[in-house]
PDB file of C-alpha atoms and ligand atoms in Angstrom:
ATOM      1  CA  MET A  16      -5.556 -29.419   8.697  1.00  0.00           C
ATOM      2  CA  ASN A  17      -6.109 -26.557   5.774  1.00  0.00           C
ATOM      3  CA  LYS A  18      -3.534 -23.671   4.913  1.00  0.00           C
ATOM      4  CA  ILE A  19      -5.359 -20.847   7.194  1.00  0.00           C
ATOM      5  CA  GLU A  20      -5.329 -23.298  10.240  1.00  0.00           C
ATOM      6  CA  GLN A  21      -1.314 -23.969   9.169  1.00  0.00           C
ATOM      7  CA  VAL A  22      -0.649 -19.972   8.809  1.00  0.00           C
ATOM      8  CA  THR A  23      -3.051 -19.050  12.452  1.00  0.00           C
ATOM      9  CA  GLU A  24      -0.257 -22.273  13.812  1.00  0.00           C
ATOM     10  CA  TRP A  25       2.897 -19.723  13.034  1.00  0.00           C
ATOM     11  CA  ILE A  26       1.212 -16.927  13.895  1.00  0.00           C
ATOM     12  CA  ARG A  27       0.281 -18.693  17.009  1.00  0.00           C
ATOM     13  CA  GLY A  28       3.606 -19.240  17.962  1.00  0.00           C
ATOM     14  CA  SER A  29       5.434 -16.075  16.431  1.00  0.00           C
ATOM     15  CA  GLU A  30       6.585 -12.713  18.064  1.00  0.00           C
ATOM     16  CA  ARG A  31       7.358 -10.816  15.454  1.00  0.00           C
ATOM     17  CA  VAL A  32       5.181 -10.771  12.113  1.00  0.00           C
ATOM     18  CA  VAL A  33       4.969  -8.293   9.765  1.00  0.00           C
ATOM     19  CA  PHE A  34       2.835  -8.038   7.068  1.00  0.00           C
ATOM     20  CA  PHE A  35       3.525  -6.333   3.085  1.00  0.00           C
ATOM     21  CA  GLY A  36       0.132  -5.100   1.397  1.00  0.00           C
ATOM     22  CA  GLY A  37      -0.309  -3.283  -1.868  1.00  0.00           C
ATOM     23  CA  ALA A  38      -3.518  -2.454  -3.647  1.00  0.00           C
ATOM     24  CA  GLY A  39      -4.995  -5.594  -3.610  1.00  0.00           C
ATOM     25  CA  THR A  40      -5.504  -4.598   0.196  1.00  0.00           C
ATOM     26  CA  SER A  41      -8.422  -1.892  -0.135  1.00  0.00           C
ATOM     27  CA  THR A  42      -9.803  -3.391  -2.801  1.00  0.00           C
ATOM     28  CA  GLU A  43     -12.123  -4.646  -0.510  1.00  0.00           C
ATOM     29  CA  SER A  44     -12.767  -0.362   1.041  1.00  0.00           C
ATOM     30  CA  GLY A  45     -13.264   0.273  -3.141  1.00  0.00           C
ATOM     31  CA  ILE A  46     -10.253   1.844  -3.768  1.00  0.00           C
ATOM     32  CA  PRO A  47      -9.048   0.139  -7.685  1.00  0.00           C
ATOM     33  CA  ASP A  48      -5.778  -1.875  -7.563  1.00  0.00           C
ATOM     34  CA  PHE A  49      -3.584  -1.377 -10.881  1.00  0.00           C
ATOM     35  CA  ARG A  50      -3.764  -4.292 -12.504  1.00  0.00           C
ATOM     36  CA  SER A  51      -6.557  -7.269 -11.988  1.00  0.00           C
ATOM     37  CA  ALA A  52      -9.511  -7.009 -14.333  1.00  0.00           C
ATOM     38  CA  ALA A  53     -11.525  -4.247 -12.753  1.00  0.00           C
ATOM     39  CA  GLY A  54      -7.797  -2.384 -11.817  1.00  0.00           C
ATOM     40  CA  LEU A  55      -7.086   0.899 -12.938  1.00  0.00           C
ATOM     41  CA  TYR A  56      -4.608  -0.295 -16.051  1.00  0.00           C
ATOM     42  CA  ARG A  57      -8.079  -1.044 -18.133  1.00  0.00           C
ATOM     43  CA  SER A  58     -10.640   1.740 -16.209  1.00  0.00           C
ATOM     44  CA  ALA A  59      -7.849   4.497 -16.897  1.00  0.00           C
ATOM     45  CA  GLN A  60      -7.731   3.133 -20.978  1.00  0.00           C
ATOM     46  CA  GLY A  61      -8.731   6.265 -23.156  1.00  0.00           C
ATOM     47  CA  SER A  62      -7.190   9.258 -19.694  1.00  0.00           C
ATOM     48  CA  GLY A  63      -4.371   9.849 -21.851  1.00  0.00           C
ATOM     49  CA  ALA A  64      -1.125   8.371 -21.620  1.00  0.00           C
ATOM     50  CA  PRO A  65      -0.661   5.129 -19.105  1.00  0.00           C
ATOM     51  CA  PRO A  66      -0.483   5.764 -15.616  1.00  0.00           C
ATOM     52  CA  GLU A  67       3.596   4.846 -15.690  1.00  0.00           C
ATOM     53  CA  VAL A  68       3.383   8.255 -17.667  1.00  0.00           C
ATOM     54  CA  MET A  69       0.636   9.899 -16.149  1.00  0.00           C
ATOM     55  CA  LEU A  70       2.481   9.239 -12.390  1.00  0.00           C
ATOM     56  CA  SER A  71       5.577  10.137 -13.211  1.00  0.00           C
ATOM     57  CA  HIS A  72       7.803  12.938 -11.600  1.00  0.00           C
ATOM     58  CA  THR A  73       8.203  14.385 -15.769  1.00  0.00           C
ATOM     59  CA  TYR A  74       4.982  14.197 -16.237  1.00  0.00           C
ATOM     60  CA  PHE A  75       4.074  15.808 -13.138  1.00  0.00           C
ATOM     61  CA  MET A  76       6.736  18.652 -13.641  1.00  0.00           C
ATOM     62  CA  GLU A  77       5.161  19.173 -17.490  1.00  0.00           C
ATOM     63  CA  HIS A  78       1.837  19.014 -17.318  1.00  0.00           C
ATOM     64  CA  PRO A  79       0.965  19.409 -13.300  1.00  0.00           C
ATOM     65  CA  GLU A  80      -2.344  20.069 -14.199  1.00  0.00           C
ATOM     66  CA  SER A  81      -3.061  17.167 -15.908  1.00  0.00           C
ATOM     67  CA  PHE A  82      -1.575  15.171 -13.604  1.00  0.00           C
ATOM     68  CA  PHE A  83      -3.686  16.877 -10.660  1.00  0.00           C
ATOM     69  CA  GLU A  84      -6.487  15.782 -12.685  1.00  0.00           C
ATOM     70  CA  PHE A  85      -5.904  12.626 -13.423  1.00  0.00           C
ATOM     71  CA  TYR A  86      -4.927  12.281  -9.225  1.00  0.00           C
ATOM     72  CA  LYS A  87      -7.255  13.516  -8.385  1.00  0.00           C
ATOM     73  CA  LYS A  88     -10.163  11.187 -10.222  1.00  0.00           C
ATOM     74  CA  HIS A  89      -8.164   7.639  -9.618  1.00  0.00           C
ATOM     75  CA  MET A  90      -6.338   8.059  -7.006  1.00  0.00           C
ATOM     76  CA  ILE A  91      -7.627  10.053  -4.127  1.00  0.00           C
ATOM     77  CA  TYR A  92     -10.583   8.052  -2.491  1.00  0.00           C
ATOM     78  CA  ARG A  93     -11.454  10.381   0.737  1.00  0.00           C
ATOM     79  CA  ASP A  94     -15.245   7.886   1.558  1.00  0.00           C
ATOM     80  CA  ALA A  95     -13.079   4.522   1.190  1.00  0.00           C
ATOM     81  CA  ARG A  96     -13.655   3.117   4.872  1.00  0.00           C
ATOM     82  CA  PRO A  97     -10.638   0.046   6.437  1.00  0.00           C
ATOM     83  CA  ASN A  98     -12.234  -3.381   5.291  1.00  0.00           C
ATOM     84  CA  ALA A  99     -11.293  -6.471   7.257  1.00  0.00           C
ATOM     85  CA  ALA A 100      -8.155  -6.640   6.209  1.00  0.00           C
ATOM     86  CA  HIS A 101      -6.663  -3.047   7.343  1.00  0.00           C
ATOM     87  CA  GLU A 102      -9.483  -4.384  11.322  1.00  0.00           C
ATOM     88  CA  ALA A 103      -7.051  -7.131  11.231  1.00  0.00           C
ATOM     89  CA  LEU A 104      -4.279  -6.085  10.567  1.00  0.00           C
ATOM     90  CA  ALA A 105      -4.522  -3.662  13.658  1.00  0.00           C
ATOM     91  CA  ALA A 106      -6.016  -6.062  15.461  1.00  0.00           C
ATOM     92  CA  LEU A 107      -3.363  -8.104  16.044  1.00  0.00           C
ATOM     93  CA  GLU A 108      -1.024  -5.060  16.248  1.00  0.00           C
ATOM     94  CA  ARG A 109      -3.120  -4.782  19.556  1.00  0.00           C
ATOM     95  CA  ALA A 110      -2.683  -8.262  20.506  1.00  0.00           C
ATOM     96  CA  GLY A 111       0.935  -8.079  20.304  1.00  0.00           C
ATOM     97  CA  LYS A 112       1.098 -10.408  17.522  1.00  0.00           C
ATOM     98  CA  LEU A 113       1.742  -8.070  14.349  1.00  0.00           C
ATOM     99  CA  ALA A 114       5.203  -5.670  14.785  1.00  0.00           C
ATOM    100  CA  ALA A 115       5.351  -4.263  12.069  1.00  0.00           C
ATOM    101  CA  VAL A 116       3.094  -3.520   7.996  1.00  0.00           C
ATOM    102  CA  VAL A 117       4.732  -2.259   5.499  1.00  0.00           C
ATOM    103  CA  THR A 118       2.555  -0.801   3.071  1.00  0.00           C
ATOM    104  CA  GLN A 119       3.169   0.220  -1.382  1.00  0.00           C
ATOM    105  CA  ASN A 120      -0.562   2.084  -0.378  1.00  0.00           C
ATOM    106  CA  ILE A 121      -0.495   5.994  -0.534  1.00  0.00           C
ATOM    107  CA  ASP A 122      -4.479   5.846   1.053  1.00  0.00           C
ATOM    108  CA  GLY A 123      -3.775   5.631   4.842  1.00  0.00           C
ATOM    109  CA  LEU A 124      -6.559   2.917   5.188  1.00  0.00           C
ATOM    110  CA  HIS A 125      -4.059   1.565   7.970  1.00  0.00           C
ATOM    111  CA  GLN A 126      -3.623   4.032  10.502  1.00  0.00           C
ATOM    112  CA  ALA A 127      -7.831   4.137  10.195  1.00  0.00           C
ATOM    113  CA  ALA A 128      -7.815   1.441  11.049  1.00  0.00           C
ATOM    114  CA  GLY A 129      -5.454   1.318  13.838  1.00  0.00           C
ATOM    115  CA  SER A 130      -2.067   0.362  12.802  1.00  0.00           C
ATOM    116  CA  ARG A 131       0.347   2.131  14.355  1.00  0.00           C
ATOM    117  CA  VAL A 132       3.837   0.828  13.049  1.00  0.00           C
ATOM    118  CA  VAL A 133       3.308   1.344   9.388  1.00  0.00           C
ATOM    119  CA  TYR A 134       5.479   2.242   6.381  1.00  0.00           C
ATOM    120  CA  GLU A 135       4.416   3.630   3.843  1.00  0.00           C
ATOM    121  CA  LEU A 136       6.641   2.988   0.979  1.00  0.00           C
ATOM    122  CA  HIS A 137       4.990   5.346  -1.759  1.00  0.00           C
ATOM    123  CA  GLY A 138       4.437   8.167   0.897  1.00  0.00           C
ATOM    124  CA  SER A 139       0.300   9.338   1.501  1.00  0.00           C
ATOM    125  CA  VAL A 140      -2.446  11.144   0.274  1.00  0.00           C
ATOM    126  CA  HIS A 141      -2.707  12.319   3.955  1.00  0.00           C
ATOM    127  CA  ARG A 142       0.466  14.927   3.212  1.00  0.00           C
ATOM    128  CA  ASN A 143       1.373  17.657   0.487  1.00  0.00           C
ATOM    129  CA  ARG A 144       3.463  20.117   0.550  1.00  0.00           C
ATOM    130  CA  CYS A 145       4.782  23.296  -0.962  1.00  0.00           C
ATOM    131  CA  MET A 146       7.158  22.958  -3.424  1.00  0.00           C
ATOM    132  CA  ALA A 147       8.734  26.283  -2.953  1.00  0.00           C
ATOM    133  CA  CYS A 148       7.829  27.370   0.636  1.00  0.00           C
ATOM    134  CA  GLY A 149       7.511  23.467   2.823  1.00  0.00           C
ATOM    135  CA  ALA A 150       3.839  24.383   3.819  1.00  0.00           C
ATOM    136  CA  ALA A 151       2.471  21.803   4.841  1.00  0.00           C
ATOM    137  CA  TYR A 152      -1.374  20.807   3.787  1.00  0.00           C
ATOM    138  CA  THR A 153      -3.664  17.751   4.243  1.00  0.00           C
ATOM    139  CA  LEU A 154      -5.948  16.579   1.817  1.00  0.00           C
ATOM    140  CA  ASP A 155      -8.822  18.219   2.328  1.00  0.00           C
ATOM    141  CA  GLU A 156      -6.837  21.642   3.062  1.00  0.00           C
ATOM    142  CA  MET A 157      -5.195  20.654  -0.437  1.00  0.00           C
ATOM    143  CA  LEU A 158      -8.179  19.682  -2.231  1.00  0.00           C
ATOM    144  CA  ALA A 159      -9.618  23.016  -1.381  1.00  0.00           C
ATOM    145  CA  LEU A 160      -7.047  25.043  -2.536  1.00  0.00           C
ATOM    146  CA  PRO A 161      -8.201  27.425  -5.874  1.00  0.00           C
ATOM    147  CA  GLY A 162      -6.270  25.382  -9.309  1.00  0.00           C
ATOM    148  CA  VAL A 163      -6.682  22.422 -10.920  1.00  0.00           C
ATOM    149  CA  ALA A 164      -2.558  22.445  -9.985  1.00  0.00           C
ATOM    150  CA  PRO A 165      -3.406  23.973  -6.111  1.00  0.00           C
ATOM    151  CA  ARG A 166      -1.282  26.639  -5.539  1.00  0.00           C
ATOM    152  CA  CYS A 167       0.088  27.171  -1.796  1.00  0.00           C
ATOM    153  CA  ARG A 168      -2.115  29.878  -0.289  1.00  0.00           C
ATOM    154  CA  ALA A 169       1.191  31.560   1.436  1.00  0.00           C
ATOM    155  CA  CYS A 170       3.457  31.747  -1.112  1.00  0.00           C
ATOM    156  CA  GLY A 171       1.612  30.751  -4.953  1.00  0.00           C
ATOM    157  CA  GLY A 172       3.983  27.701  -4.981  1.00  0.00           C
ATOM    158  CA  VAL A 173       2.707  24.217  -6.826  1.00  0.00           C
ATOM    159  CA  VAL A 174       1.300  21.905  -3.650  1.00  0.00           C
ATOM    160  CA  LYS A 175       2.600  18.600  -4.075  1.00  0.00           C
ATOM    161  CA  PRO A 176       1.255  15.220  -2.865  1.00  0.00           C
ATOM    162  CA  ASP A 177       3.918  13.241  -1.051  1.00  0.00           C
ATOM    163  CA  VAL A 178       3.187  10.195  -2.806  1.00  0.00           C
ATOM    164  CA  VAL A 179       6.490   8.802  -4.519  1.00  0.00           C
ATOM    165  CA  LEU A 180       6.229   8.798  -8.201  1.00  0.00           C
ATOM    166  CA  TYR A 181       7.355   6.981 -10.965  1.00  0.00           C
ATOM    167  CA  GLU A 182      11.053   7.843 -11.601  1.00  0.00           C
ATOM    168  CA  GLU A 183      11.648   9.438  -7.877  1.00  0.00           C
ATOM    169  CA  PRO A 184      13.373   7.400  -4.888  1.00  0.00           C
ATOM    170  CA  LEU A 185      11.582   6.037  -2.335  1.00  0.00           C
ATOM    171  CA  ASP A 186      12.706   7.416   1.223  1.00  0.00           C
ATOM    172  CA  GLN A 187      15.526   6.448   2.629  1.00  0.00           C
ATOM    173  CA  ASP A 188      14.397   6.244   6.824  1.00  0.00           C
ATOM    174  CA  VAL A 189      11.382   4.693   5.818  1.00  0.00           C
ATOM    175  CA  TRP A 190      12.678   1.910   3.709  1.00  0.00           C
ATOM    176  CA  ALA A 191      15.620   1.157   6.241  1.00  0.00           C
ATOM    177  CA  GLY A 192      12.788   0.812   8.934  1.00  0.00           C
ATOM    178  CA  ALA A 193      10.589  -1.490   6.329  1.00  0.00           C
ATOM    179  CA  VAL A 194      13.873  -3.299   5.937  1.00  0.00           C
ATOM    180  CA  GLU A 195      15.035  -4.004   9.768  1.00  0.00           C
ATOM    181  CA  ALA A 196      11.449  -5.263  10.223  1.00  0.00           C
ATOM    182  CA  ILE A 197      11.426  -7.499   7.996  1.00  0.00           C
ATOM    183  CA  ARG A 198      14.732  -9.212   8.188  1.00  0.00           C
ATOM    184  CA  ALA A 199      13.398  -9.596  11.910  1.00  0.00           C
ATOM    185  CA  ALA A 200      10.155 -10.978  10.711  1.00  0.00           C
ATOM    186  CA  ASP A 201       9.708 -14.510  11.862  1.00  0.00           C
ATOM    187  CA  VAL A 202       6.688 -15.142   9.996  1.00  0.00           C
ATOM    188  CA  LEU A 203       6.011 -12.377   6.443  1.00  0.00           C
ATOM    189  CA  LEU A 204       2.575 -11.874   4.942  1.00  0.00           C
ATOM    190  CA  VAL A 205       2.648 -10.447   1.576  1.00  0.00           C
ATOM    191  CA  GLY A 206      -1.200  -9.533   1.078  1.00  0.00           C
ATOM    192  CA  GLY A 207      -2.853  -8.195  -2.489  1.00  0.00           C
ATOM    193  CA  THR A 208      -0.032  -7.109  -3.998  1.00  0.00           C
ATOM    194  CA  SER A 209       1.520  -8.410  -7.859  1.00  0.00           C
ATOM    195  CA  LEU A 210       4.766  -8.414  -6.813  1.00  0.00           C
ATOM    196  CA  THR A 211       5.830  -6.355 -10.120  1.00  0.00           C
ATOM    197  CA  VAL A 212       6.320  -2.801  -8.414  1.00  0.00           C
ATOM    198  CA  TYR A 213      10.880  -2.430  -7.413  1.00  0.00           C
ATOM    199  CA  PRO A 214      12.291  -1.795  -5.382  1.00  0.00           C
ATOM    200  CA  ALA A 215       9.164  -2.612  -3.120  1.00  0.00           C
ATOM    201  CA  ALA A 216       8.902  -6.100  -4.477  1.00  0.00           C
ATOM    202  CA  GLY A 217      12.078  -6.968  -3.704  1.00  0.00           C
ATOM    203  CA  LEU A 218      11.501  -6.354   0.425  1.00  0.00           C
ATOM    204  CA  VAL A 219      10.024 -10.552   0.595  1.00  0.00           C
ATOM    205  CA  GLY A 220      14.275 -11.577  -0.284  1.00  0.00           C
ATOM    206  CA  GLU A 221      14.942  -9.888   2.957  1.00  0.00           C
ATOM    207  CA  LEU A 222      12.853 -12.393   4.862  1.00  0.00           C
ATOM    208  CA  ARG A 223      16.021 -14.296   7.257  1.00  0.00           C
ATOM    209  CA  GLY A 224      14.321 -17.458   7.814  1.00  0.00           C
ATOM    210  CA  GLY A 225      11.242 -16.744   8.188  1.00  0.00           C
ATOM    211  CA  LYS A 226       7.892 -18.280   6.822  1.00  0.00           C
ATOM    212  CA  LEU A 227       6.753 -16.460   3.761  1.00  0.00           C
ATOM    213  CA  VAL A 228       2.605 -15.711   3.069  1.00  0.00           C
ATOM    214  CA  LEU A 229       1.206 -15.420   0.325  1.00  0.00           C
ATOM    215  CA  MET A 230      -3.003 -14.044   0.047  1.00  0.00           C
ATOM    216  CA  ASN A 231      -3.879 -13.458  -3.231  1.00  0.00           C
ATOM    217  CA  ARG A 232      -6.141 -13.581  -5.633  1.00  0.00           C
ATOM    218  CA  GLU A 233      -3.449 -13.819  -8.859  1.00  0.00           C
ATOM    219  CA  GLU A 234      -0.314 -16.229  -9.155  1.00  0.00           C
ATOM    220  CA  THR A 235       2.723 -14.288  -8.196  1.00  0.00           C
ATOM    221  CA  SER A 236       6.103 -14.640  -9.199  1.00  0.00           C
ATOM    222  CA  PHE A 237       7.133 -15.384  -5.561  1.00  0.00           C
ATOM    223  CA  ASP A 238       4.405 -18.153  -5.646  1.00  0.00           C
ATOM    224  CA  ARG A 239       6.849 -21.052  -5.544  1.00  0.00           C
ATOM    225  CA  ARG A 240       9.351 -18.987  -3.199  1.00  0.00           C
ATOM    226  CA  ALA A 241       6.706 -19.043  -0.530  1.00  0.00           C
ATOM    227  CA  ASP A 242       5.856 -21.405   2.837  1.00  0.00           C
ATOM    228  CA  ALA A 243       1.856 -20.772   2.404  1.00  0.00           C
ATOM    229  CA  VAL A 244      -0.373 -19.886  -0.678  1.00  0.00           C
ATOM    230  CA  VAL A 245      -3.711 -18.199   0.175  1.00  0.00           C
ATOM    231  CA  ARG A 246      -5.364 -17.680  -2.841  1.00  0.00           C
ATOM    232  CA  GLY A 247      -8.714 -15.296  -2.317  1.00  0.00           C
ATOM    233  CA  SER A 248      -9.679 -12.375  -0.395  1.00  0.00           C
ATOM    234  CA  VAL A 249      -6.883 -10.970   1.890  1.00  0.00           C
ATOM    235  CA  GLY A 250     -10.117  -9.576   3.593  1.00  0.00           C
ATOM    236  CA  GLU A 251     -11.821 -12.832   4.181  1.00  0.00           C
ATOM    237  CA  ALA A 252      -7.933 -14.331   4.771  1.00  0.00           C
ATOM    238  CA  LEU A 253      -6.880 -11.972   7.314  1.00  0.00           C
ATOM    239  CA  ARG A 254     -10.128 -12.002   9.493  1.00  0.00           C
ATOM    240  CA  ARG A 255     -10.006 -15.146   9.822  1.00  0.00           C
ATOM    241  CA  VAL A 256      -6.585 -15.307  10.924  1.00  0.00           C
ATOM    242  CA  ALA A 257      -7.736 -12.341  13.170  1.00  0.00           C
ATOM    243  CA  GLU A 258     -10.601 -14.390  14.715  1.00  0.00           C
ATOM    244  CA  ALA A 259      -8.571 -17.233  15.802  1.00  0.00           C
ATOM    245  CA  ILE A 260      -5.608 -15.391  17.315  1.00  0.00           C
ATOM    246  CA  VAL A 261      -6.907 -12.184  18.812  1.00  0.00           C
ATOM    247  CA  ALA A 262     -10.157 -13.141  21.428  1.00  0.00           C
ATOM    248  CA  ASP A 263     -11.914 -10.105  21.547  1.00  0.00           C
ATOM    249  CA  PHE A 264     -11.452  -9.599  17.347  1.00  0.00           C
TER     250      PHE A 264
HETATM  251  P1  NAD B  26      -1.628  -4.061  -8.035  1.00  0.00           P
HETATM  252  O1  NAD B  26      -2.566  -3.896  -8.964  1.00  0.00           O
HETATM  253  O2  NAD B  26      -0.084  -4.500  -8.999  1.00  0.00           O
HETATM  254  O3  NAD B  26      -1.858  -6.043  -8.025  1.00  0.00           O
HETATM  255  C1  NAD B  26      -2.637  -5.971  -6.718  1.00  0.00           C
HETATM  256  C2  NAD B  26      -2.512  -7.244  -6.659  1.00  0.00           C
HETATM  257  O4  NAD B  26      -3.842  -7.697  -5.518  1.00  0.00           O
HETATM  258  C3  NAD B  26      -3.083  -8.287  -7.890  1.00  0.00           C
HETATM  259  O5  NAD B  26      -2.393  -9.302  -7.949  1.00  0.00           O
HETATM  260  C4  NAD B  26      -4.659  -8.969  -7.550  1.00  0.00           C
HETATM  261  O6  NAD B  26      -4.646 -10.154  -8.278  1.00  0.00           O
HETATM  262  C5  NAD B  26      -4.370  -8.698  -6.049  1.00  0.00           C
HETATM  263  N1  NAD B  26      -5.776  -8.765  -5.061  1.00  0.00           N
HETATM  264  C6  NAD B  26      -6.465  -7.274  -5.871  1.00  0.00           C
HETATM  265  N2  NAD B  26      -7.536  -7.745  -5.351  1.00  0.00           N
HETATM  266  C7  NAD B  26      -7.736  -8.221  -3.780  1.00  0.00           C
HETATM  267  C8  NAD B  26      -7.948  -8.308  -2.940  1.00  0.00           C
HETATM  268  N3  NAD B  26      -9.210  -8.402  -2.377  1.00  0.00           N
HETATM  269  N4  NAD B  26      -7.720 -10.241  -1.888  1.00  0.00           N
HETATM  270  C9  NAD B  26      -6.263 -10.307  -1.957  1.00  0.00           C
HETATM  271  N5  NAD B  26      -5.252 -10.334  -3.507  1.00  0.00           N
HETATM  272  C10 NAD B  26      -6.333  -9.061  -4.384  1.00  0.00           C
HETATM  273  O7  NAD B  26      -0.707  -3.420  -6.777  1.00  0.00           O
HETATM  274  P2  NAD B  26       0.655  -3.141  -6.434  1.00  0.00           P
HETATM  275  O8  NAD B  26       1.550  -4.889  -6.413  1.00  0.00           O
HETATM  276  O9  NAD B  26       0.215  -2.770  -4.618  1.00  0.00           O
HETATM  277  O10 NAD B  26       1.369  -2.332  -7.608  1.00  0.00           O
HETATM  278  C11 NAD B  26       0.723  -1.109  -7.462  1.00  0.00           C
HETATM  279  C12 NAD B  26       1.018   0.115  -7.524  1.00  0.00           C
HETATM  280  O11 NAD B  26       0.284   1.316  -7.314  1.00  0.00           O
HETATM  281  C13 NAD B  26       2.035   0.514  -5.890  1.00  0.00           C
HETATM  282  O12 NAD B  26       2.510   0.619  -5.940  1.00  0.00           O
HETATM  283  C14 NAD B  26       0.434   1.448  -5.279  1.00  0.00           C
HETATM  284  O13 NAD B  26       1.677   2.603  -4.699  1.00  0.00           O
HETATM  285  C15 NAD B  26       0.148   1.671  -5.820  1.00  0.00           C
HETATM  286  N6  NAD B  26      -2.017   2.039  -5.782  1.00  0.00           N
HETATM  287  C16 NAD B  26      -2.404   1.884  -4.432  1.00  0.00           C
HETATM  288  C17 NAD B  26      -2.979   1.654  -4.433  1.00  0.00           C
HETATM  289  C18 NAD B  26      -4.147   2.442  -3.173  1.00  0.00           C
HETATM  290  O14 NAD B  26      -3.113   3.036  -2.443  1.00  0.00           O
HETATM  291  N7  NAD B  26      -4.299   2.597  -2.621  1.00  0.00           N
HETATM  292  C19 NAD B  26      -3.793   1.818  -5.066  1.00  0.00           C
HETATM  293  C20 NAD B  26      -3.465   1.414  -6.584  1.00  0.00           C
HETATM  294  C21 NAD B  26      -2.351   1.871  -6.933  1.00  0.00           C
END
């Protein structure tokens, strides 16, 4: 039995599969991750400071215009569409196999594919809010606002994306939901994440006795803890799993 067949067998016998993913889940939709060879850490060299600085709360507050120049150029992909990974996870949820998606991504592609239970640990580019009056804006509305650092139409305050910047805490309700889902999982599929960003990466340690499966192109520091490591495309791995389990996928 190969690894995909083994994982498929575990999922067949499971009632609460949870997927925990990161930027690698969206690279096949054309959104670069941070740490791969084609990732933002290399392509954004020369943009000024490294991404952890440009995307930090301090930088946002002190240099909102440079922050938004970087953010709009490197973090927003309006034309990106769900890929096989997102589609397979949505199909597994519809089939009653997948209990939740926990994601570090901010691109909204799981919901675009039809997933309903999605814990967005780092927020979403699709929600934006005026820091002064609280007025809400969609992504397109925010992008249409005047100013490089967008200004609220109602009060002129700066409109901030609902994404968790470096130095900012995670939303406690989202975190609690993710922890609860992973504790109850009988199979945890982890895909497309280097598992280097904390506290998110610590969620793997919340698994209580369920099988741990890693689907990643590169090695991670959690590989030796896993029950199975599927090396390669997470889109391809999940497509094969969904084809084997969901009759009409
Ligand atoms: P990361 O860039 O640190 O690691 C991505 C991992 O995915 C790497 O190990 C890489 O080998 C692997 N990978 C890339 N493409 C893959 C594919 N098609 N199949 C299998 N594996 C693949 O990403 P991270 O661990 O998510 O941490 C980066 C942080 O940056 C996150 O906190 C996230 O919020 C943010 N981010 C989000 C997006 C997005 O929303 N799409 C994009 C870039 C960064």
